[in-house]
mmCIF file of C-alpha atoms and ligand atoms in Angstrom:
data_model
loop_
_atom_site.group_PDB
_atom_site.id
_atom_site.type_symbol
_atom_site.label_atom_id
_atom_site.label_comp_id
_atom_site.label_asym_id
_atom_site.label_seq_id
_atom_site.Cartn_x
_atom_site.Cartn_y
_atom_site.Cartn_z
ATOM 1 C CA MET A 202 -37.476 -12.974 47.270
ATOM 2 C CA LEU A 203 -36.912 -16.619 46.497
ATOM 3 C CA VAL A 204 -39.759 -19.137 46.527
ATOM 4 C CA ALA A 205 -38.681 -22.754 46.171
ATOM 5 C CA GLY A 206 -41.130 -25.600 45.583
ATOM 6 C CA ASN A 207 -40.033 -28.946 46.992
ATOM 7 C CA TRP A 208 -42.105 -31.586 45.267
ATOM 8 C CA LYS A 209 -40.692 -34.469 47.317
ATOM 9 C CA MET A 210 -41.779 -37.805 45.774
ATOM 10 C CA PHE A 211 -44.595 -36.306 43.680
ATOM 11 C CA LYS A 212 -44.988 -35.627 39.920
ATOM 12 C CA GLY A 213 -43.450 -37.683 37.155
ATOM 13 C CA PRO A 214 -42.512 -36.073 33.816
ATOM 14 C CA THR A 215 -46.093 -35.873 32.465
ATOM 15 C CA GLU A 216 -47.429 -34.026 35.502
ATOM 16 C CA THR A 217 -44.310 -31.863 35.573
ATOM 17 C CA ALA A 218 -44.918 -30.688 32.003
ATOM 18 C CA ARG A 219 -48.575 -29.944 32.767
ATOM 19 C CA PHE A 220 -47.617 -27.963 35.886
ATOM 20 C CA LEU A 221 -45.109 -25.843 33.976
ATOM 21 C CA ASP A 222 -47.628 -25.129 31.225
ATOM 22 C CA GLU A 223 -49.985 -23.702 33.859
ATOM 23 C CA LEU A 224 -47.551 -21.845 36.138
ATOM 24 C CA GLU A 225 -47.533 -18.053 35.931
ATOM 25 C CA VAL A 226 -44.886 -16.348 38.035
ATOM 26 C CA PRO A 227 -45.127 -12.649 38.989
ATOM 27 C CA ALA A 228 -42.159 -10.346 38.413
ATOM 28 C CA GLY A 229 -39.866 -9.732 41.355
ATOM 29 C CA VAL A 230 -39.723 -13.266 42.708
ATOM 30 C CA GLU A 231 -37.306 -16.005 41.753
ATOM 31 C CA VAL A 232 -38.977 -19.407 41.619
ATOM 32 C CA VAL A 233 -36.972 -22.604 42.060
ATOM 33 C CA LEU A 234 -38.599 -25.989 41.463
ATOM 34 C CA CYS A 235 -37.250 -29.187 43.023
ATOM 35 C CA PRO A 236 -38.877 -32.117 41.206
ATOM 36 C CA PRO A 237 -37.894 -35.772 41.688
ATOM 37 C CA PHE A 238 -34.822 -36.901 39.730
ATOM 38 C CA THR A 239 -36.809 -38.522 36.914
ATOM 39 C CA SER A 240 -38.655 -35.260 36.200
ATOM 40 C CA LEU A 241 -35.605 -32.983 36.125
ATOM 41 C CA ALA A 242 -35.054 -33.248 32.379
ATOM 42 C CA GLU A 243 -38.682 -32.317 31.732
ATOM 43 C CA ALA A 244 -38.470 -29.291 34.032
ATOM 44 C CA THR A 245 -35.262 -27.683 32.760
ATOM 45 C CA GLY A 246 -35.081 -25.308 29.807
ATOM 46 C CA ARG A 247 -38.382 -23.599 30.593
ATOM 47 C CA GLY A 248 -37.092 -20.379 32.145
ATOM 48 C CA ILE A 249 -37.454 -21.502 35.761
ATOM 49 C CA ALA A 250 -34.527 -22.567 37.941
ATOM 50 C CA VAL A 251 -34.555 -26.301 38.636
ATOM 51 C CA PHE A 252 -32.861 -27.883 41.651
ATOM 52 C CA ALA A 253 -32.485 -31.566 42.548
ATOM 53 C CA GLN A 254 -33.642 -32.762 45.964
ATOM 54 C CA ASN A 255 -30.244 -34.233 46.847
ATOM 55 C CA VAL A 256 -26.733 -34.604 45.411
ATOM 56 C CA HIS A 257 -23.728 -36.773 46.278
ATOM 57 C CA TRP A 258 -20.200 -35.548 47.079
ATOM 58 C CA ALA A 259 -18.307 -37.886 44.751
ATOM 59 C CA ALA A 260 -17.903 -37.252 41.034
ATOM 60 C CA GLU A 261 -18.918 -40.848 40.332
ATOM 61 C CA GLY A 262 -18.568 -44.241 41.951
ATOM 62 C CA ALA A 263 -20.256 -47.222 43.587
ATOM 63 C CA PHE A 264 -23.009 -45.278 45.397
ATOM 64 C CA THR A 265 -26.277 -47.001 44.546
ATOM 65 C CA GLY A 266 -29.253 -44.651 44.610
ATOM 66 C CA GLU A 267 -27.202 -41.453 44.600
ATOM 67 C CA ILE A 268 -26.712 -38.815 41.887
ATOM 68 C CA SER A 269 -23.669 -36.691 40.982
ATOM 69 C CA VAL A 270 -23.229 -32.990 40.262
ATOM 70 C CA GLY A 271 -22.077 -33.790 36.714
ATOM 71 C CA MET A 272 -25.262 -35.745 35.985
ATOM 72 C CA LEU A 273 -27.361 -32.804 37.192
ATOM 73 C CA LEU A 274 -25.403 -30.167 35.275
ATOM 74 C CA GLU A 275 -25.776 -32.221 32.101
ATOM 75 C CA LEU A 276 -29.560 -31.822 32.431
ATOM 76 C CA GLY A 277 -29.381 -28.081 32.999
ATOM 77 C CA VAL A 278 -30.085 -28.378 36.726
ATOM 78 C CA GLU A 279 -28.842 -25.287 38.607
ATOM 79 C CA GLY A 280 -28.720 -26.432 42.190
ATOM 80 C CA ALA A 281 -29.730 -28.898 44.872
ATOM 81 C CA LEU A 282 -31.528 -29.098 48.194
ATOM 82 C CA VAL A 283 -29.256 -30.552 50.849
ATOM 83 C CA GLY A 284 -30.080 -31.857 54.313
ATOM 84 C CA HIS A 285 -33.862 -31.715 54.142
ATOM 85 C CA SER A 286 -35.279 -33.028 57.421
ATOM 86 C CA GLU A 287 -36.855 -35.978 55.591
ATOM 87 C CA ARG A 288 -33.331 -36.936 54.450
ATOM 88 C CA ARG A 289 -31.998 -36.430 57.974
ATOM 89 C CA HIS A 290 -34.764 -38.355 59.729
ATOM 90 C CA HIS A 291 -35.664 -41.142 57.281
ATOM 91 C CA PHE A 292 -32.393 -41.691 55.419
ATOM 92 C CA GLY A 293 -29.628 -41.123 57.944
ATOM 93 C CA GLU A 294 -28.348 -37.765 56.691
ATOM 94 C CA THR A 295 -25.970 -36.248 59.257
ATOM 95 C CA ASP A 296 -24.355 -32.839 59.727
ATOM 96 C CA GLU A 297 -21.180 -34.372 58.280
ATOM 97 C CA THR A 298 -22.853 -35.696 55.091
ATOM 98 C CA VAL A 299 -24.669 -32.366 54.741
ATOM 99 C CA ARG A 300 -21.294 -30.607 54.877
ATOM 100 C CA LEU A 301 -19.789 -32.970 52.277
ATOM 101 C CA ARG A 302 -22.739 -32.582 49.902
ATOM 102 C CA CYS A 303 -22.802 -28.777 50.247
ATOM 103 C CA GLU A 304 -19.052 -28.332 49.778
ATOM 104 C CA HIS A 305 -18.819 -30.538 46.718
ATOM 105 C CA ALA A 306 -21.927 -29.126 45.048
ATOM 106 C CA LEU A 307 -20.782 -25.518 45.552
ATOM 107 C CA GLU A 308 -17.214 -26.215 44.414
ATOM 108 C CA SER A 309 -18.623 -27.898 41.300
ATOM 109 C CA GLY A 310 -20.865 -25.048 40.255
ATOM 110 C CA LEU A 311 -24.280 -25.852 41.708
ATOM 111 C CA ARG A 312 -26.305 -23.543 43.927
ATOM 112 C CA VAL A 313 -27.467 -25.037 47.232
ATOM 113 C CA ILE A 314 -30.440 -24.661 49.552
ATOM 114 C CA ALA A 315 -29.280 -26.246 52.821
ATOM 115 C CA CYS A 316 -32.008 -27.093 55.334
ATOM 116 C CA VAL A 317 -31.898 -26.832 59.117
ATOM 117 C CA GLY A 318 -34.552 -27.094 61.811
ATOM 118 C CA GLU A 319 -35.355 -28.391 65.266
ATOM 119 C CA THR A 320 -37.784 -31.167 66.179
ATOM 120 C CA GLU A 321 -40.769 -30.568 68.450
ATOM 121 C CA ALA A 322 -39.006 -32.350 71.329
ATOM 122 C CA GLU A 323 -35.923 -30.186 70.859
ATOM 123 C CA ARG A 324 -38.014 -26.987 70.861
ATOM 124 C CA GLU A 325 -39.945 -28.082 73.950
ATOM 125 C CA ALA A 326 -36.680 -28.878 75.730
ATOM 126 C CA GLY A 327 -35.440 -25.335 74.995
ATOM 127 C CA ARG A 328 -32.736 -26.655 72.659
ATOM 128 C CA THR A 329 -33.718 -24.811 69.435
ATOM 129 C CA ALA A 330 -30.750 -22.403 69.456
ATOM 130 C CA GLU A 331 -28.278 -25.176 70.266
ATOM 131 C CA VAL A 332 -29.578 -27.437 67.465
ATOM 132 C CA LEU A 333 -29.661 -24.655 64.866
ATOM 133 C CA THR A 334 -26.166 -23.500 65.847
ATOM 134 C CA ARG A 335 -24.812 -27.038 65.433
ATOM 135 C CA GLN A 336 -26.543 -27.587 62.078
ATOM 136 C CA VAL A 337 -25.534 -24.192 60.682
ATOM 137 C CA ALA A 338 -21.888 -24.752 61.734
ATOM 138 C CA ALA A 339 -21.738 -27.693 59.295
ATOM 139 C CA ILE A 340 -22.858 -25.559 56.344
ATOM 140 C CA PRO A 341 -20.156 -23.748 54.345
ATOM 141 C CA GLN A 342 -20.371 -20.004 53.595
ATOM 142 C CA HIS A 343 -20.723 -19.421 49.871
ATOM 143 C CA GLU A 344 -22.337 -16.808 47.667
ATOM 144 C CA HIS A 345 -24.428 -19.513 45.973
ATOM 145 C CA LEU A 346 -25.755 -21.037 49.184
ATOM 146 C CA VAL A 347 -28.960 -20.133 51.002
ATOM 147 C CA ILE A 348 -30.270 -21.718 54.188
ATOM 148 C CA ALA A 349 -33.853 -22.865 54.690
ATOM 149 C CA TYR A 350 -35.127 -22.841 58.276
ATOM 150 C CA GLU A 351 -37.735 -25.573 58.507
ATOM 151 C CA PRO A 352 -38.900 -26.458 62.012
ATOM 152 C CA VAL A 353 -39.442 -30.221 61.701
ATOM 153 C CA TRP A 354 -42.727 -30.055 63.613
ATOM 154 C CA ALA A 355 -44.141 -27.675 60.975
ATOM 155 C CA ILE A 356 -43.316 -29.747 57.884
ATOM 156 C CA GLY A 357 -46.368 -31.335 56.303
ATOM 157 C CA THR A 358 -48.315 -30.986 59.544
ATOM 158 C CA GLY A 359 -50.352 -27.852 58.876
ATOM 159 C CA LYS A 360 -48.682 -26.324 61.958
ATOM 160 C CA THR A 361 -46.749 -23.191 61.065
ATOM 161 C CA ALA A 362 -44.245 -21.324 63.170
ATOM 162 C CA THR A 363 -45.632 -17.959 64.215
ATOM 163 C CA PRO A 364 -44.048 -15.054 62.339
ATOM 164 C CA GLU A 365 -42.267 -14.166 65.603
ATOM 165 C CA MET A 366 -40.837 -17.692 65.962
ATOM 166 C CA ALA A 367 -39.642 -17.648 62.355
ATOM 167 C CA GLU A 368 -38.116 -14.189 62.772
ATOM 168 C CA GLU A 369 -36.274 -15.233 65.937
ATOM 169 C CA ALA A 370 -34.814 -18.371 64.325
ATOM 170 C CA HIS A 371 -33.875 -16.507 61.141
ATOM 171 C CA ALA A 372 -32.133 -13.773 63.118
ATOM 172 C CA LEU A 373 -30.152 -16.421 64.999
ATOM 173 C CA ILE A 374 -29.121 -18.133 61.744
ATOM 174 C CA LYS A 375 -28.160 -14.833 60.117
ATOM 175 C CA GLY A 376 -26.002 -14.064 63.157
ATOM 176 C CA LEU A 377 -24.066 -17.250 62.451
ATOM 177 C CA HIS A 378 -24.024 -17.297 58.673
ATOM 178 C CA ASP A 379 -24.026 -14.403 56.210
ATOM 179 C CA THR A 380 -26.766 -15.675 53.923
ATOM 180 C CA GLN A 381 -30.362 -15.434 52.802
ATOM 181 C CA VAL A 382 -32.704 -17.554 54.920
ATOM 182 C CA LEU A 383 -35.926 -19.087 53.599
ATOM 183 C CA TYR A 384 -38.760 -20.224 55.878
ATOM 184 C CA GLY A 385 -40.323 -23.653 55.319
ATOM 185 C CA GLY A 386 -43.039 -25.651 57.025
ATOM 186 C CA SER A 387 -46.703 -25.568 55.969
ATOM 187 C CA VAL A 388 -46.344 -22.333 53.986
ATOM 188 C CA LYS A 389 -49.547 -21.753 52.004
ATOM 189 C CA PRO A 390 -51.249 -18.843 50.232
ATOM 190 C CA GLU A 391 -53.129 -17.900 53.429
ATOM 191 C CA ASN A 392 -50.068 -17.501 55.670
ATOM 192 C CA ALA A 393 -47.353 -16.576 53.156
ATOM 193 C CA ALA A 394 -47.701 -12.779 53.323
ATOM 194 C CA GLU A 395 -47.372 -12.669 57.106
ATOM 195 C CA LEU A 396 -44.357 -15.003 57.210
ATOM 196 C CA LEU A 397 -42.621 -13.430 54.233
ATOM 197 C CA GLY A 398 -43.255 -9.973 55.667
ATOM 198 C CA GLN A 399 -40.802 -10.598 58.511
ATOM 199 C CA PRO A 400 -37.555 -8.662 58.044
ATOM 200 C CA ALA A 401 -35.246 -11.691 58.365
ATOM 201 C CA VAL A 402 -37.362 -13.937 56.099
ATOM 202 C CA ASP A 403 -35.940 -13.835 52.567
ATOM 203 C CA GLY A 404 -38.271 -16.311 50.924
ATOM 204 C CA ALA A 405 -39.991 -19.654 51.364
ATOM 205 C CA LEU A 406 -39.379 -23.351 50.843
ATOM 206 C CA VAL A 407 -42.799 -24.796 50.105
ATOM 207 C CA GLY A 408 -43.752 -28.469 50.041
ATOM 208 C CA GLY A 409 -47.415 -29.449 49.754
ATOM 209 C CA ALA A 410 -48.642 -26.042 48.571
ATOM 210 C CA SER A 411 -46.133 -26.042 45.685
ATOM 211 C CA LEU A 412 -47.802 -29.006 43.983
ATOM 212 C CA ASP A 413 -50.586 -26.886 42.513
ATOM 213 C CA PRO A 414 -49.505 -24.123 40.089
ATOM 214 C CA ALA A 415 -52.210 -21.679 41.240
ATOM 215 C CA SER A 416 -51.245 -22.149 44.883
ATOM 216 C CA LEU A 417 -47.523 -21.697 44.182
ATOM 217 C CA ALA A 418 -48.311 -18.590 42.123
ATOM 218 C CA ALA A 419 -50.428 -17.195 44.985
ATOM 219 C CA ILE A 420 -47.503 -17.656 47.389
ATOM 220 C CA CYS A 421 -45.256 -15.859 44.899
ATOM 221 C CA HIS A 422 -47.725 -12.963 44.724
ATOM 222 C CA ALA A 423 -47.775 -12.785 48.542
ATOM 223 C CA ALA A 424 -43.973 -12.690 48.482
ATOM 224 C CA VAL A 425 -43.880 -9.515 46.402
ATOM 225 C CA SER A 426 -46.989 -7.769 47.739
HETATM 226 P P1 PGA B 705 -44.623 -28.451 53.622
HETATM 227 O O1 PGA B 705 -43.129 -28.983 53.338
HETATM 228 O O2 PGA B 705 -44.731 -27.092 53.004
HETATM 229 O O3 PGA B 705 -45.512 -29.474 52.983
HETATM 230 O O4 PGA B 705 -44.773 -28.392 55.119
HETATM 231 C C1 PGA B 705 -42.030 -28.109 53.393
HETATM 232 C C2 PGA B 705 -40.782 -28.862 53.071
HETATM 233 O O5 PGA B 705 -40.669 -30.021 53.450
HETATM 234 O O6 PGA B 705 -39.856 -28.328 52.415
#
């Protein structure tokens, strides 16, 4: 079981240090934390895997606002999130840039959590399978890559996919890609056990509920119960 906390644009270095002082992780679950870039150095070296929230495909260059694999490795960062829906919808991330970021990160020694998911309009139009198939096709197969299924309508909204909806999407993704699949979208201590109990759900990508150490720990306990 893998439980990843995506902190988005929350927690500078001071809050990051406080969080790590308080976090207690049960045995049997791997925790990955994804703090903002400026908190990465504070988070590494404390026995918990640290991933960046994005990574560029060039080794270096004139790419204002981007960050390279080498810069992350130098800090002890182990991996990166790629293609989060907030990157896709607010910052123009495409299937092609997701592919470039994934390929370069994996070739350069980072682990990757690549995110896919349909919007509410796509689900209502019966296009979920088509959208997931297209997004998954852009993601390379690699032993250090896992996919996170995050229905866009469930992210930060308090709406969660039913366990059956998650299971169906995960089974589809696993039919296309031989990988672990995490579920994301309003995962919290109250719903984690039911979602993580589905056979095709291999862990969780948690946003809001990962900002509090007790809440993240409770999700981890649900993951191994
Ligand atoms: P949420 O975010 O848990 O706050 O819905 C999940 C994510 O964006 O990874």
